[in-house]
PDB file of C-alpha atoms in Angstrom:
ATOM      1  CA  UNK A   1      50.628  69.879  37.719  1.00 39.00           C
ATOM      2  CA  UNK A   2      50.042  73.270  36.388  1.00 53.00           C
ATOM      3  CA  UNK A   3      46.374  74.355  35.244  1.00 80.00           C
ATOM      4  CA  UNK A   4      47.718  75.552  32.664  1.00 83.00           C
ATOM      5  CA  UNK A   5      49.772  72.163  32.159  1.00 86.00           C
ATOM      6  CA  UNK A   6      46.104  70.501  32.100  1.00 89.00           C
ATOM      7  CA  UNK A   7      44.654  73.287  29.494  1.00 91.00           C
ATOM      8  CA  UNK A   8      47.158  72.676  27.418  1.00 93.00           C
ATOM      9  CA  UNK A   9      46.317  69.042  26.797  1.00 94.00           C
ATOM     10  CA  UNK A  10      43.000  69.409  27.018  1.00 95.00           C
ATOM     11  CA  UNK A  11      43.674  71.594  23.447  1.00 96.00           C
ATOM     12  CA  UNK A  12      45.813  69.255  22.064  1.00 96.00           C
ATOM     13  CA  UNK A  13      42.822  66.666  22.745  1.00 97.00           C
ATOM     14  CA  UNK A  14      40.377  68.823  21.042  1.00 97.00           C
ATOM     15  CA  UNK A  15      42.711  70.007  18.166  1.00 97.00           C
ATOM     16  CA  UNK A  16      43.120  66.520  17.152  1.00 97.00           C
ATOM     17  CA  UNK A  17      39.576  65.145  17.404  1.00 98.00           C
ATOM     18  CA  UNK A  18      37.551  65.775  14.133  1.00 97.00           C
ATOM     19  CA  UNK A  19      34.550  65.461  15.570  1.00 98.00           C
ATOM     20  CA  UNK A  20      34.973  68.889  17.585  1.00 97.00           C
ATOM     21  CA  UNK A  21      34.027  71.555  15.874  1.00 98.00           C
ATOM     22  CA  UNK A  22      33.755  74.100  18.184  1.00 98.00           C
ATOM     23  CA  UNK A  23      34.733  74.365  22.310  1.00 98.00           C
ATOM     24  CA  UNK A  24      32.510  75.995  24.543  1.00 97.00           C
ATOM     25  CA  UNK A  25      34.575  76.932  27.849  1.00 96.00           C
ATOM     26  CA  UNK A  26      33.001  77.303  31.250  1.00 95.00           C
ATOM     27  CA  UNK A  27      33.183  76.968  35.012  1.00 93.00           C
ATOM     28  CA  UNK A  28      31.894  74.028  36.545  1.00 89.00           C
ATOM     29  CA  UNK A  29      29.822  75.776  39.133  1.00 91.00           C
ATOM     30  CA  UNK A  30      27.794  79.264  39.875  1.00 94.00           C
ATOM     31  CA  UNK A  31      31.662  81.062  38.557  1.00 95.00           C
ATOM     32  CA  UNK A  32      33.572  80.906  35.567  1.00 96.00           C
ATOM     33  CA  UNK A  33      36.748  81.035  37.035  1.00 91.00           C
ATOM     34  CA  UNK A  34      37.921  83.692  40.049  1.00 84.00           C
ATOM     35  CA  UNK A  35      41.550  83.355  39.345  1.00 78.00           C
ATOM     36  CA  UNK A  36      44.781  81.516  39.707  1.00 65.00           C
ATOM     37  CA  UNK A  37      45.265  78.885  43.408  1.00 60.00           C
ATOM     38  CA  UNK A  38      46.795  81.512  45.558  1.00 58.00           C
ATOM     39  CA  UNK A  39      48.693  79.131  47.737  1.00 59.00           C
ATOM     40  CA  UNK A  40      50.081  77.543  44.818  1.00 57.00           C
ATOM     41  CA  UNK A  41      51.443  80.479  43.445  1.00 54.00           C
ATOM     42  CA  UNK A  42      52.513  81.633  47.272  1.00 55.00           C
ATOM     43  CA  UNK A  43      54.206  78.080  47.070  1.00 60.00           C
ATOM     44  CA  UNK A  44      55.297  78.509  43.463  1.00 54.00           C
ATOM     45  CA  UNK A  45      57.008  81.872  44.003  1.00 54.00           C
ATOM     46  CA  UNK A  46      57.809  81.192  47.046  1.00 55.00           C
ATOM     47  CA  UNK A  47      56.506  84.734  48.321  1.00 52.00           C
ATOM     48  CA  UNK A  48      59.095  86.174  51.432  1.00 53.00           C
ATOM     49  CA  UNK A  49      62.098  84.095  50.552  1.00 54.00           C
ATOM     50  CA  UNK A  50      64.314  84.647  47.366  1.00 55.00           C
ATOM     51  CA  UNK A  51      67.171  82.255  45.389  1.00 49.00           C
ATOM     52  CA  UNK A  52      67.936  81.430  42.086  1.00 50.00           C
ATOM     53  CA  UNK A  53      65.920  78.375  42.615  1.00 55.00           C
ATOM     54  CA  UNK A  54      62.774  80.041  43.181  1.00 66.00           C
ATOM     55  CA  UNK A  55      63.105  82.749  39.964  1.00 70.00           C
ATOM     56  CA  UNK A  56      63.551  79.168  38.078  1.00 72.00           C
ATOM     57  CA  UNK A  57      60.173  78.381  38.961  1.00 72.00           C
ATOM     58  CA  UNK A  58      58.852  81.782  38.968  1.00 70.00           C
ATOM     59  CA  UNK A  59      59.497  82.107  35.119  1.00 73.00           C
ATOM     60  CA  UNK A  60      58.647  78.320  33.865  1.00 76.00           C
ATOM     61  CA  UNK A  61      55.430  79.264  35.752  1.00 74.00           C
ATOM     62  CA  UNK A  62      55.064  82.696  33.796  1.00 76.00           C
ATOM     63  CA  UNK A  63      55.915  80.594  30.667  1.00 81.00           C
ATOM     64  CA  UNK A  64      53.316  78.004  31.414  1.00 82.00           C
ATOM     65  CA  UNK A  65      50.369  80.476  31.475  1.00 81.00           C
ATOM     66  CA  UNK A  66      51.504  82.571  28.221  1.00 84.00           C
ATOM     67  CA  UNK A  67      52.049  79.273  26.875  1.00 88.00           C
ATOM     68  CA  UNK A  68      48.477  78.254  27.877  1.00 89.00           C
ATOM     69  CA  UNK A  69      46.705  81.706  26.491  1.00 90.00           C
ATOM     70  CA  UNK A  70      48.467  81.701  23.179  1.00 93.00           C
ATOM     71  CA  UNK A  71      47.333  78.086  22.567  1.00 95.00           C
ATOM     72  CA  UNK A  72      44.173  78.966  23.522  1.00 95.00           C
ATOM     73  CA  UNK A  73      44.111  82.608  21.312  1.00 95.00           C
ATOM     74  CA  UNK A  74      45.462  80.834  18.451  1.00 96.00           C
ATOM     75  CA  UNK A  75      43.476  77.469  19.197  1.00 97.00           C
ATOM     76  CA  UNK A  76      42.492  75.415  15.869  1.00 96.00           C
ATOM     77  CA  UNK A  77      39.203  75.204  16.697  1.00 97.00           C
ATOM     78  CA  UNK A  78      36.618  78.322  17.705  1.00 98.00           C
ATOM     79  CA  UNK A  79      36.176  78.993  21.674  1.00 98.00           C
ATOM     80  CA  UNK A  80      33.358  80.665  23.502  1.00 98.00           C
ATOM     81  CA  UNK A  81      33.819  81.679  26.786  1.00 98.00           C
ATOM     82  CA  UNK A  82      30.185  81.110  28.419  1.00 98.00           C
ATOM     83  CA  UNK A  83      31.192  83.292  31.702  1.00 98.00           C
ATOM     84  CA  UNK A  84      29.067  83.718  34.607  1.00 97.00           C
ATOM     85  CA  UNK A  85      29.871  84.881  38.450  1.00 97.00           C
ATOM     86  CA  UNK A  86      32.977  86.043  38.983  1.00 95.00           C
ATOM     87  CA  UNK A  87      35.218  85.769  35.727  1.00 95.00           C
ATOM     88  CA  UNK A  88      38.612  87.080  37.788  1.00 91.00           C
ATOM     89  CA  UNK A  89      42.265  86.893  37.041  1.00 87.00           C
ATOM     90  CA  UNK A  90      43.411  83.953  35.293  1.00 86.00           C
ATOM     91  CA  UNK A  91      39.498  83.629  34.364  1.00 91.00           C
ATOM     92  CA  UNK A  92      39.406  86.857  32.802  1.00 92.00           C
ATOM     93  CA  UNK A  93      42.717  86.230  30.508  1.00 90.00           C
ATOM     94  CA  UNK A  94      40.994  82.771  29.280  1.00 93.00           C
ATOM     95  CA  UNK A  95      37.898  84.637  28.503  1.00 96.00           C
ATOM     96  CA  UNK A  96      39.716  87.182  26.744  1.00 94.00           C
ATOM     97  CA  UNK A  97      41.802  84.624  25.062  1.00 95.00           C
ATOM     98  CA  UNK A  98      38.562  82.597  23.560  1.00 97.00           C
ATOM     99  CA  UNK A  99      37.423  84.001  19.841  1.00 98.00           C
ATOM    100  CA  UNK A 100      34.115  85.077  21.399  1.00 98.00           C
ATOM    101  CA  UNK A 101      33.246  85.500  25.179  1.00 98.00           C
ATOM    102  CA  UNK A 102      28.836  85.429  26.256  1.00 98.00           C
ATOM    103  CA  UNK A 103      28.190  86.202  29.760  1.00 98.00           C
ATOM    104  CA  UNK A 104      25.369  86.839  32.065  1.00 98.00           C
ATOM    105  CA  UNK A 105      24.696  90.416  32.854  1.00 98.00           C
ATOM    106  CA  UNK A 106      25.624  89.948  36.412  1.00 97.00           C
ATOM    107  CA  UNK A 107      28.892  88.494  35.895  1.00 97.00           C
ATOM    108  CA  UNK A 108      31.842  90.163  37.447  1.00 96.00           C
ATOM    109  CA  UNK A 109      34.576  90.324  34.887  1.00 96.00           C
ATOM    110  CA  UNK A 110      38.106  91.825  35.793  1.00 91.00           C
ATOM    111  CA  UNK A 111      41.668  91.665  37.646  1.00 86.00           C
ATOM    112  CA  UNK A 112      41.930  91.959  41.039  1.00 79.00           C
ATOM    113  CA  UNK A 113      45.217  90.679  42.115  1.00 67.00           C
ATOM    114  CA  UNK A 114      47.163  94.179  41.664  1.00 68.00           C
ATOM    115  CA  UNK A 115      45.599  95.104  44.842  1.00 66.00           C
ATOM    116  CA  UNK A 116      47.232  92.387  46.589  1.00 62.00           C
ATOM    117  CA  UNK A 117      50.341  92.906  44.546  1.00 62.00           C
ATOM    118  CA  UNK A 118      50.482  89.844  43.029  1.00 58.00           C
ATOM    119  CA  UNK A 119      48.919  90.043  39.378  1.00 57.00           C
ATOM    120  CA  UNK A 120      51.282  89.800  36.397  1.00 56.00           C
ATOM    121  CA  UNK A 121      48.469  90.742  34.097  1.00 63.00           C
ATOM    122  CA  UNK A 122      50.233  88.510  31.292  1.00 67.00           C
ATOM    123  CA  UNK A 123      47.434  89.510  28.396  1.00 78.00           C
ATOM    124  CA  UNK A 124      47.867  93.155  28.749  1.00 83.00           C
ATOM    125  CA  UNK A 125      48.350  93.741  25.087  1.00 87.00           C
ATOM    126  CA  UNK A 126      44.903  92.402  24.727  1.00 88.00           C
ATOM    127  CA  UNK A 127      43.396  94.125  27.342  1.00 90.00           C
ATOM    128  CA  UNK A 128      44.893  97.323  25.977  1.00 92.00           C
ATOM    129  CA  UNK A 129      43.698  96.745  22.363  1.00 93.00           C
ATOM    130  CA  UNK A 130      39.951  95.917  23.303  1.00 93.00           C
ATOM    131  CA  UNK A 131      39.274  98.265  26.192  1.00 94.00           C
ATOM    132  CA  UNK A 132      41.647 101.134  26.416  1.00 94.00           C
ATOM    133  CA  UNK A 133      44.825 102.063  27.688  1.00 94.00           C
ATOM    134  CA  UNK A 134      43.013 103.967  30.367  1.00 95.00           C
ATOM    135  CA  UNK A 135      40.772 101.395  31.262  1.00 93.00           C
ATOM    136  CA  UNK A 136      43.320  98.258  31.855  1.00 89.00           C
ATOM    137  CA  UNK A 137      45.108 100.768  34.126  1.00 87.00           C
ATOM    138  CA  UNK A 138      42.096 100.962  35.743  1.00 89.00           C
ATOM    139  CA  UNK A 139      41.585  97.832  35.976  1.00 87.00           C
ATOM    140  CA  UNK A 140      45.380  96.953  37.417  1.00 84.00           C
ATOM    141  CA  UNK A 141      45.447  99.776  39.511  1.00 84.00           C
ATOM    142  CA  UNK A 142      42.222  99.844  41.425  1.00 86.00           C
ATOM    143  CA  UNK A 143      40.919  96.394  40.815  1.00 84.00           C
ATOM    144  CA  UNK A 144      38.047  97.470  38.774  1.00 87.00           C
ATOM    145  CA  UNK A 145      34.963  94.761  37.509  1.00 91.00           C
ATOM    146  CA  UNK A 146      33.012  95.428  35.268  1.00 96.00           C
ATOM    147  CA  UNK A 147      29.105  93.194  35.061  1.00 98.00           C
ATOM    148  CA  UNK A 148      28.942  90.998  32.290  1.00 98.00           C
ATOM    149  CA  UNK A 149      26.518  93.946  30.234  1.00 98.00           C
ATOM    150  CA  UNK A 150      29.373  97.173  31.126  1.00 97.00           C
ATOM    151  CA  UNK A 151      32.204  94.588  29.909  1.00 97.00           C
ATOM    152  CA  UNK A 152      29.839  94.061  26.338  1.00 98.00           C
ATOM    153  CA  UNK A 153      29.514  98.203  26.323  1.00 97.00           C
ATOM    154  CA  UNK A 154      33.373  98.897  26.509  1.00 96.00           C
ATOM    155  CA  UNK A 155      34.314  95.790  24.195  1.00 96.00           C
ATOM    156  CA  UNK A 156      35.598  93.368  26.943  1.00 96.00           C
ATOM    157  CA  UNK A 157      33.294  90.487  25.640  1.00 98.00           C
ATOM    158  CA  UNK A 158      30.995  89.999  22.811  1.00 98.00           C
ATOM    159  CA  UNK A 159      27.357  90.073  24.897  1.00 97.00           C
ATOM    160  CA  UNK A 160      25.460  89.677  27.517  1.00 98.00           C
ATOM    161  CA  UNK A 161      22.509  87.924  28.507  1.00 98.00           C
ATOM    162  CA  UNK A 162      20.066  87.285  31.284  1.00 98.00           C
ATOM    163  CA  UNK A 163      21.190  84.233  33.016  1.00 95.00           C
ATOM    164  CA  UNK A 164      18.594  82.464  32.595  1.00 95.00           C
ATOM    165  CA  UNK A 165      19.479  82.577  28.711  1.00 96.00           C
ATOM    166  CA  UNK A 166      23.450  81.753  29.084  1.00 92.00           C
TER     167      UNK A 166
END
């Protein structure tokens, strides 16, 4: 099963439930999220080795994660992001994806799989609207983060606060 898979339902849970009335989104220990299971997508894509077979899976996995963001972008209910540590990859496309993202001023927020040459930096329209042309291509060519309080300055996220505070 997909994350993504598992996001999805968890919005259709919340969607449906009248008692939510808004989602707050965060990692379940000192991070928020530092990006997608490498191995799985090594397995998924199966990196080295090529066949029709393995493009199959490559783009029902690339459909699985836009699938994912827009339901979360367009989500029924409002999202906050409450992002602290490192806030990476996929993390940084579900941040950007929630209608309003807090963090802690020492958060790392960013892409850094283009280094590796593996990122497909799916939200790039959004990344290009709210921070620049210049600085996503920053971002996917050198691997740039930016702390939760220079990501507030250039528009990445809403705020940031202490810690403490989040």
């Amino acid at each position: 099963v997909f994350a993504e898979e598992q996001l999805i339902e968890a919005i259709d849970s919340w969607e449906k439930d009248d008692d939510v009335k808004v989602v707050i989104i965060k990692g379940a220990g000192d991070h928020f999220c530092a990006g997608h299971d490498v191995g799985a997508y090594n397995e998924t894509f199966k990196v080295g080795r090529e066949s029709r077979h393995n493009l199959r899976d490559a783009l029902l996995a690339q459909r699985e994660v836009r699938t994912a963001n827009r339901r979360l972008l367009f989500s029924l209910k409002p999202t906050i992001a409450q992002v602290q540590g490192l806030c990476i990859e996929m993390g940084n496309a579900l941040q950007l994806c929630c209608d309003m993202t807090i963090a802690a001023n020492d958060a790392h927020i960013g892409n850094l799989g283009q280094t590796a040459g593996i990122s497909g930096i799916t939200a790039i329209r959004l990344y290009i609207s709210l921070i620049g042309f210049k600085r996503t291509r920053e971002m996917m060519i050198s691997g740039r983060t930016w702390s939760g309080r220079e990501a507030s300055k250039i528009g990445l996220i809403n705020r940031s606060v202490p810690k403490g505070k989040l």
